[in-house]
Coordinates of C-alpha atoms and ligand atoms in Angstrom, one line a residue:
M3 CA -6.8 20.1 9.5
S4 CA -4.0 17.6 8.9
K5 CA -0.5 18.9 8.3
K6 CA 0.6 18.5 4.7
L7 CA 4.2 17.4 3.9
L8 CA 3.9 15.4 0.7
L9 CA 0.9 17.1 -1.0
K10 CA 1.5 20.6 0.2
D11 CA 2.3 21.8 -3.3
A12 CA 0.2 19.4 -5.2
H13 CA -2.4 22.1 -6.1
I14 CA 0.2 24.3 -7.8
E15 CA -0.1 24.4 -11.6
G16 CA 3.0 23.0 -13.3
I17 CA 4.4 21.4 -10.1
R18 CA 5.1 18.3 -12.3
Y19 CA 7.9 20.3 -14.0
F20 CA 11.3 20.9 -12.6
E21 CA 11.2 24.7 -12.9
T22 CA 8.0 25.0 -10.8
Y23 CA 9.1 22.4 -8.3
R24 CA 12.4 24.1 -7.8
K25 CA 10.7 27.5 -7.3
Q26 CA 8.7 25.9 -4.5
G27 CA 11.9 24.9 -2.8
G28 CA 12.3 21.6 -4.5
Y29 CA 15.7 19.9 -4.4
T30 CA 16.8 22.0 -1.4
A31 CA 16.5 18.8 0.8
A32 CA 18.7 17.0 -1.7
E33 CA 21.3 19.8 -1.5
K34 CA 21.2 19.6 2.2
A35 CA 21.5 15.8 2.2
L36 CA 24.4 15.8 -0.2
K37 CA 26.4 17.9 2.4
M38 CA 25.7 15.3 5.0
T39 CA 27.3 11.8 5.4
P40 CA 25.3 8.7 4.5
D41 CA 25.3 7.8 8.2
E42 CA 23.9 11.1 9.2
I43 CA 21.0 10.7 6.7
L44 CA 20.4 7.2 8.0
E45 CA 20.2 8.6 11.6
E46 CA 17.6 11.2 10.4
V47 CA 15.5 8.5 8.8
K48 CA 15.7 6.4 11.9
A49 CA 14.8 9.4 14.2
S50 CA 11.8 10.1 12.0
G51 CA 10.2 6.8 12.9
L52 CA 9.1 6.5 9.3
R53 CA 7.4 3.1 8.6
G54 CA 7.2 1.6 5.2
R55 CA 4.2 3.0 3.4
G56 CA 3.7 0.0 1.1
G57 CA 1.7 -2.0 3.6
A58 CA 3.9 -3.9 6.0
G59 CA 4.8 -0.7 8.0
F60 CA 8.3 -1.9 8.8
P61 CA 10.6 0.9 10.0
T62 CA 12.4 2.3 7.0
G63 CA 15.6 3.3 8.9
M64 CA 16.0 -0.2 10.3
K65 CA 15.4 -1.7 6.9
W66 CA 18.2 0.5 5.4
S67 CA 20.6 -0.4 8.3
F68 CA 20.3 -4.1 7.3
L69 CA 21.7 -3.3 3.8
A70 CA 24.9 -5.4 3.4
K71 CA 28.0 -3.5 2.2
P72 CA 30.5 -6.1 0.8
E73 CA 33.6 -4.5 -0.7
G74 CA 33.3 -3.8 -4.4
V75 CA 29.7 -5.1 -4.9
P76 CA 27.3 -2.5 -6.2
R77 CA 24.1 -1.8 -4.2
H78 CA 20.7 -0.8 -5.5
L79 CA 17.7 1.1 -4.5
V80 CA 14.5 -0.1 -6.1
V81 CA 11.3 1.9 -5.8
N82 CA 8.3 -0.3 -5.7
A83 CA 5.7 1.5 -7.8
D84 CA 3.8 -1.7 -8.6
E85 CA 0.7 -0.3 -6.9
S86 CA -1.8 -3.1 -7.6
E87 CA -3.6 -3.5 -4.3
P88 CA -7.3 -3.0 -5.0
G89 CA -8.4 0.3 -3.5
T90 CA -4.9 1.8 -3.5
F91 CA -4.0 4.6 -5.8
K92 CA -2.0 7.1 -3.7
D93 CA 1.4 6.3 -5.3
R94 CA -0.2 6.9 -8.7
Y95 CA -1.1 10.4 -7.5
L96 CA 2.4 11.1 -6.3
M97 CA 4.0 10.0 -9.5
E98 CA 1.6 11.7 -11.7
F99 CA 1.5 15.1 -10.1
L100 CA 4.8 15.2 -8.0
P101 CA 7.3 13.1 -9.9
H102 CA 10.2 15.3 -8.8
L103 CA 9.3 14.6 -5.1
L104 CA 9.9 11.0 -5.8
I105 CA 13.1 11.7 -7.8
E106 CA 14.5 14.0 -5.1
G107 CA 13.6 11.3 -2.5
M108 CA 15.4 8.7 -4.6
L109 CA 18.5 11.0 -4.9
I110 CA 18.7 11.4 -1.1
S111 CA 18.0 7.7 -0.5
S112 CA 20.4 6.5 -3.1
F113 CA 23.2 8.7 -1.7
C114 CA 22.5 7.3 1.8
L115 CA 22.5 3.7 0.6
G116 CA 25.4 4.0 -1.9
S117 CA 23.3 3.1 -4.9
N118 CA 24.6 4.6 -8.2
V119 CA 21.9 2.9 -10.3
S120 CA 18.4 3.0 -8.9
Y121 CA 15.1 1.8 -10.4
I122 CA 11.5 2.6 -10.4
Y123 CA 9.4 -0.6 -11.1
I124 CA 6.0 0.6 -12.1
R125 CA 2.8 -1.4 -12.7
G126 CA 2.0 -2.0 -16.4
E127 CA -1.5 -0.6 -16.0
Y128 CA -0.1 2.9 -15.1
S129 CA 0.8 3.2 -18.8
W130 CA 1.0 7.0 -19.0
I131 CA 3.1 7.5 -15.9
P132 CA 6.5 6.2 -17.1
D133 CA 6.6 9.1 -19.6
I134 CA 6.0 11.6 -16.8
L135 CA 8.7 10.0 -14.7
E136 CA 11.2 9.8 -17.6
E137 CA 10.6 13.4 -18.5
A138 CA 11.2 14.4 -14.9
I139 CA 14.4 12.3 -14.8
E140 CA 15.7 14.1 -17.9
E141 CA 14.9 17.5 -16.4
A142 CA 16.7 16.6 -13.1
K143 CA 19.6 15.4 -15.1
A144 CA 19.8 18.6 -17.2
A145 CA 19.8 20.6 -13.9
G146 CA 22.6 18.5 -12.5
F147 CA 20.6 16.6 -9.9
L148 CA 21.2 13.2 -11.6
G149 CA 24.0 11.8 -13.7
K150 CA 27.7 12.2 -13.0
N151 CA 29.2 14.1 -10.1
I152 CA 26.0 15.5 -8.8
L153 CA 26.5 19.0 -7.5
G154 CA 30.2 18.4 -7.5
T155 CA 30.0 15.8 -4.8
G156 CA 31.5 13.0 -6.8
F157 CA 28.3 11.0 -6.4
D158 CA 26.8 9.5 -9.6
L159 CA 23.2 8.4 -10.0
E160 CA 21.2 7.0 -12.9
I161 CA 17.5 6.2 -12.4
Y162 CA 15.7 3.8 -14.8
V163 CA 12.0 3.3 -15.1
Q164 CA 10.9 -0.3 -15.7
R165 CA 7.3 -1.1 -16.7
G166 CA 5.8 -4.2 -15.2
G167 CA 3.6 -6.6 -17.2
G168 CA 0.4 -6.1 -15.0
A169 CA 0.9 -8.9 -12.5
Y170 CA -0.2 -8.2 -8.9
I171 CA 2.4 -10.5 -7.5
C172 CA 5.2 -8.3 -8.8
G173 CA 4.3 -5.9 -6.0
E174 CA 5.9 -8.5 -3.7
E175 CA 9.5 -7.4 -3.4
T176 CA 11.3 -10.5 -4.5
A177 CA 8.9 -11.2 -7.4
L178 CA 9.5 -7.6 -8.4
L179 CA 13.3 -8.2 -8.4
E180 CA 12.8 -11.4 -10.5
S181 CA 10.7 -9.4 -13.0
L182 CA 13.2 -6.6 -13.0
E183 CA 15.9 -9.1 -13.9
G184 CA 13.8 -10.1 -16.9
K185 CA 12.4 -13.3 -15.4
R186 CA 8.9 -14.5 -14.5
G187 CA 7.8 -12.6 -11.4
N188 CA 7.8 -15.5 -9.0
P189 CA 8.5 -14.6 -5.3
R190 CA 11.7 -16.0 -3.9
L191 CA 12.2 -17.9 -0.7
K192 CA 13.6 -15.8 2.1
P193 CA 16.2 -15.7 3.4
P194 CA 18.3 -14.5 1.8
F195 CA 16.6 -11.1 2.1
P196 CA 17.1 -8.5 -0.6
A197 CA 19.2 -6.4 1.7
V198 CA 21.8 -9.2 1.4
K199 CA 21.0 -10.7 -2.0
G200 CA 18.6 -8.7 -4.1
L201 CA 18.8 -7.4 -7.6
W202 CA 21.3 -9.6 -9.5
E203 CA 22.3 -11.0 -6.1
R204 CA 23.5 -7.6 -5.0
P205 CA 22.4 -5.9 -1.7
T206 CA 19.2 -4.1 -2.5
V207 CA 16.7 -1.9 -0.7
V208 CA 13.1 -2.1 -2.0
N209 CA 10.9 0.7 -0.8
N210 CA 7.4 2.0 -1.7
V211 CA 7.0 5.3 -3.7
E212 CA 5.4 7.1 -0.7
S213 CA 8.2 6.0 1.7
I214 CA 10.9 7.4 -0.6
A215 CA 8.9 10.6 -1.2
A216 CA 8.7 11.0 2.6
I217 CA 12.5 11.2 2.8
V218 CA 12.4 14.7 1.4
P219 CA 10.4 16.3 4.2
I220 CA 12.3 14.2 6.7
I221 CA 15.6 15.8 5.6
D222 CA 13.9 19.1 5.2
I223 CA 12.5 19.5 8.7
T224 CA 14.7 16.8 10.4
G225 CA 13.8 13.4 11.6
A226 CA 13.0 14.6 15.1
E227 CA 10.5 17.2 13.8
Y228 CA 8.9 14.6 11.5
A229 CA 8.5 12.3 14.5
K230 CA 6.6 14.9 16.4
I231 CA 3.8 14.7 13.8
G232 CA 1.3 11.9 14.3
V233 CA 1.1 9.8 17.4
G234 CA 3.1 7.0 19.0
R235 CA 4.8 4.8 16.4
S236 CA 2.6 6.3 13.7
T237 CA 4.8 9.2 12.9
G238 CA 4.6 11.7 10.1
T239 CA 1.8 11.9 7.6
K240 CA 0.2 9.2 5.6
L241 CA -1.5 9.2 2.2
I242 CA -4.9 7.5 2.1
S243 CA -6.7 6.7 -1.1
A244 CA -10.4 6.7 -0.3
C245 CA -13.0 5.0 -2.5
G246 CA -16.3 3.1 -2.4
N247 CA -19.6 4.5 -1.3
I248 CA -18.4 7.9 -0.2
N249 CA -19.1 11.4 -1.4
K250 CA -15.5 12.5 -2.1
P251 CA -13.3 9.7 -3.3
G252 CA -9.7 10.8 -3.7
V253 CA -6.2 10.9 -2.2
Y254 CA -5.8 12.6 1.2
E255 CA -2.8 13.3 3.4
I256 CA -3.6 12.8 7.1
D257 CA -1.4 13.1 10.1
M258 CA -2.7 10.0 11.8
T259 CA -4.2 11.8 14.8
I260 CA -7.7 12.0 13.3
T261 CA -10.4 9.5 14.0
V262 CA -11.9 7.1 11.5
E263 CA -15.2 8.7 12.0
E264 CA -13.8 12.2 11.2
F265 CA -12.1 10.8 8.1
I266 CA -15.3 9.2 6.7
Y267 CA -17.8 12.0 7.6
S268 CA -15.8 15.2 7.6
D269 CA -16.0 17.4 4.4
E270 CA -12.3 17.8 4.5
Y271 CA -12.0 14.1 3.6
C272 CA -14.6 11.6 2.4
G273 CA -17.6 13.8 3.0
G274 CA -19.8 11.1 4.4
I275 CA -21.6 8.1 2.8
K276 CA -23.1 8.6 -0.6
D277 CA -26.8 9.2 -0.9
G278 CA -27.2 9.5 2.8
K279 CA -26.9 5.8 3.3
R280 CA -25.5 4.1 6.4
L281 CA -22.0 2.8 6.8
K282 CA -21.8 -1.0 6.8
A283 CA -18.1 -1.8 6.8
C284 CA -14.8 -0.7 5.6
I285 CA -11.5 -2.1 4.5
P286 CA -9.0 0.6 5.6
G287 CA -5.7 -0.7 4.1
G288 CA -6.3 -2.2 0.7
S289 CA -8.2 -5.4 -0.1
S290 CA -5.8 -7.7 1.7
V291 CA -6.5 -6.4 5.2
P292 CA -9.4 -7.6 7.2
I293 CA -12.8 -6.0 6.7
V294 CA -14.3 -4.3 9.7
P295 CA -18.0 -3.7 10.5
A296 CA -19.1 -0.2 11.2
N297 CA -19.5 -0.6 14.9
L298 CA -15.9 -1.8 15.3
L299 CA -14.6 0.6 12.7
L300 CA -15.6 3.8 14.5
R301 CA -14.9 2.5 18.0
T302 CA -12.5 -0.1 19.4
V303 CA -13.7 -3.0 21.6
N304 CA -13.0 -0.8 24.6
G305 CA -15.3 1.9 23.3
E306 CA -12.4 4.3 22.5
P307 CA -12.6 6.2 19.2
R308 CA -10.6 4.4 16.5
Y309 CA -7.9 6.5 15.0
M310 CA -6.5 6.5 11.5
N311 CA -3.1 5.1 12.5
Y312 CA -1.2 1.8 12.6
E313 CA -1.9 1.0 16.3
S314 CA -5.5 2.0 16.6
L315 CA -6.6 0.3 13.4
A316 CA -5.0 -2.9 14.6
D317 CA -6.3 -2.6 18.1
G318 CA -8.0 -5.8 19.2
G319 CA -5.8 -7.8 16.9
F320 CA -7.2 -9.6 13.8
A321 CA -10.3 -10.8 15.7
T322 CA -11.7 -7.2 15.8
G323 CA -9.2 -4.8 14.4
T324 CA -7.6 -4.5 11.0
M325 CA -4.5 -2.8 9.6
M326 CA -3.4 0.4 8.1
G327 CA -1.9 -1.6 5.2
S328 CA -1.3 0.4 2.0
G329 CA -3.8 3.1 3.0
G330 CA -6.4 2.0 0.4
F331 CA -9.6 2.9 2.3
I332 CA -12.6 1.1 0.8
V333 CA -16.0 2.1 2.2
L334 CA -19.1 -0.1 1.9
D335 CA -22.6 1.2 2.5
E336 CA -25.7 -0.7 3.7
D337 CA -26.5 -2.0 0.2
Q338 CA -23.3 -3.9 -0.3
C339 CA -23.3 -7.7 -0.1
I340 CA -20.4 -9.0 1.9
V341 CA -20.5 -12.4 0.3
D342 CA -20.4 -11.0 -3.2
H343 CA -17.7 -8.6 -2.2
T344 CA -15.6 -11.4 -0.6
M345 CA -16.2 -13.6 -3.7
T346 CA -14.8 -10.8 -5.9
L347 CA -11.7 -10.6 -3.8
A348 CA -11.2 -14.3 -3.8
R349 CA -11.5 -14.4 -7.6
F350 CA -8.8 -11.7 -7.8
Y351 CA -6.4 -13.5 -5.5
H352 CA -6.9 -16.8 -7.3
H353 CA -6.3 -15.0 -10.6
E354 CA -3.1 -13.3 -9.3
S355 CA -1.6 -16.4 -7.5
C356 CA 1.7 -17.3 -9.2
G357 CA 1.0 -20.9 -8.5
Q358 CA 4.2 -21.9 -6.7
C359 CA 2.7 -23.0 -3.4
T360 CA -0.1 -25.6 -3.3
P361 CA -2.1 -23.9 -0.5
C362 CA -2.3 -20.6 -2.4
R363 CA -2.7 -22.1 -5.9
E364 CA -5.4 -24.6 -5.0
G365 CA -6.9 -22.8 -1.9
T366 CA -7.6 -19.5 -3.6
G367 CA -9.5 -21.2 -6.4
W368 CA -11.3 -23.4 -4.0
M369 CA -12.4 -20.5 -1.8
H370 CA -13.6 -18.6 -4.9
K371 CA -15.7 -21.6 -6.0
I372 CA -17.3 -22.0 -2.6
L373 CA -18.1 -18.3 -2.3
K374 CA -19.6 -18.3 -5.7
K375 CA -21.8 -21.2 -4.7
I376 CA -23.0 -19.4 -1.5
E377 CA -23.5 -16.2 -3.3
K378 CA -25.7 -17.9 -5.9
G379 CA -27.8 -19.4 -3.2
E380 CA -26.4 -22.9 -3.9
G381 CA -24.3 -23.2 -0.8
K382 CA -24.8 -25.4 2.3
M383 CA -24.1 -24.5 6.0
E384 CA -21.0 -26.8 6.0
D385 CA -19.6 -24.8 3.1
I386 CA -19.1 -21.8 5.5
D387 CA -17.0 -24.0 7.9
L388 CA -15.1 -25.5 4.9
L389 CA -14.3 -22.0 3.8
W390 CA -13.1 -21.1 7.3
D391 CA -10.9 -24.3 7.3
I392 CA -9.4 -23.5 3.9
Q393 CA -8.4 -20.0 4.7
R394 CA -6.8 -21.2 7.9
K395 CA -4.7 -23.8 6.0
I396 CA -3.5 -21.1 3.6
E397 CA -2.5 -18.5 6.1
G398 CA 1.2 -18.8 7.1
N399 CA 1.8 -21.7 4.8
T400 CA 3.0 -20.0 1.7
I401 CA 6.2 -18.6 0.2
C402 CA 4.9 -15.0 0.0
P403 CA 2.2 -12.9 1.7
L404 CA -0.3 -13.3 -1.2
G405 CA -1.5 -16.4 0.6
D406 CA -2.2 -14.5 3.8
A407 CA -3.7 -11.6 1.7
A408 CA -6.2 -14.1 0.2
A409 CA -7.0 -15.7 3.5
W410 CA -7.6 -12.7 5.7
P411 CA -10.5 -11.1 3.8
V412 CA -12.3 -14.4 3.9
A413 CA -11.6 -15.0 7.6
A414 CA -12.7 -11.5 8.5
A415 CA -15.9 -11.7 6.4
I416 CA -16.9 -14.9 8.1
R417 CA -15.9 -13.7 11.6
H418 CA -17.8 -10.5 11.4
F419 CA -20.6 -11.3 8.9
R420 CA -21.3 -15.0 9.4
D421 CA -25.0 -14.4 9.7
E422 CA -24.9 -12.9 6.2
F423 CA -23.3 -16.0 4.8
E424 CA -26.0 -18.1 6.6
W425 CA -28.7 -15.9 5.2
H426 CA -27.6 -16.7 1.7
V427 CA -27.7 -20.4 2.5
K428 CA -31.1 -20.3 4.1
N429 CA -32.6 -18.0 1.4
P430 CA -31.4 -19.5 -1.9
E431 CA -34.3 -17.8 -3.8
L432 CA -33.6 -14.4 -2.4
S433 CA -29.8 -14.4 -2.3
Q434 CA -29.5 -13.5 -6.0
T435 CA -32.0 -10.6 -5.9
Q436 CA -31.9 -9.1 -2.4
N437 CA -29.4 -7.7 -0.1
Y438 CA -29.1 -9.1 3.4
G439 CA -29.3 -5.5 4.6
L440 CA -28.0 -3.5 7.5
A441 CA -31.2 -4.1 9.6
H442 CA -30.1 -7.7 10.2
Y443 CA -27.4 -6.6 12.7
Ligands
SF4_5 FE1 2.9 -17.6 -5.5 FE2 0.8 -17.6 -3.9 FE3 2.9 -18.9 -3.1 FE4 3.0 -16.2 -3.2 S1 1.7 -17.5 -1.9 S2 4.5 -17.6 -4.0 S3 1.6 -15.9 -5.0 S4 1.6 -19.4 -4.9

């Protein structure tokens, strides 16, 4: 059984409220942190090996150490709660059921970073959660954990919740900052990075909800102890939101030592494939990461078991492996059509492209059109090569990672399931009504 750090109290009735959270030991990590110096906290975060839980997996301690500290210029912490990656809903769970864990994490992080005004930018579709967060903020303030002179330390902190307008692109950190400033959420060219010029051109750290929540157990048990959980550079625990054709969709906390097979088939987690069907493929880190066929999902190319961690999932590189990404684990059974699935994703990325870069603006729409043609049985063989060519011209040629996110699913689908694309071309009359089927490979 995986060790629980973030969700250990999630089952307790009323844990959403300050009184219950406090009774369970809530805010003791904050009390401990406020007696430390910011540099000591930073060292703990570095020692923990925590990697950003939003998708990129960049070491959080290193990110914090890049924060510029010009004299007299305010700094900010912005929590990225714009959780819009298809298949990902673990931050929603944290905010809905454990809002004080996030607020406590923000208090510790803001103290470390020197932010007196911090923000939670939350996706518009999570319409009921800002009220939960705002209520928790008021409770924390009433208890002296937010506001002026927190616990007599002289440290002040205000936290504001900002609702997004429902654009996927606002999950990209610079687009998020633009939106938070009241502008259209267009990604910025980098450099300058937010750590130097972020919100209102002030040094800013943008971190995912889960990353900030993880600061609480790190301070609680120490960074060194946190780093002992997990394996290699995949330290601590990770929240996974599992969905698709499984028996038990939901949010699970894993310690990154379990195998993918165990995660899918064990009753503790996904409970196996629905209706006894066979596993066809999986997208383990949200829709942007490459899809992996069952054989490569359960074992690496070397025949080793594949583990639920950053290194093992990526083992073999993009040709065979995938990424931990945001932890949005989407499972596809034998009945799912990969072409249809890829087309749905292409439509999504085309719709969500902000339109600033030509390869993304034009390429995503073009890919969607071609995929639609193939799926309807109106495609030609050369369309598959054209699709491959378009995705290659998008990847790495855009301002923000949405271009890559749109290209990778198409690349992986063609790489691993080319025969399924060809079947659609060769069987126009069947491609609308029948599934290519697992038996073909
Ligand atoms: Fe906008 Fe796409 Fe360019 Fe990102 S890659 S800036 S979403 S056009």
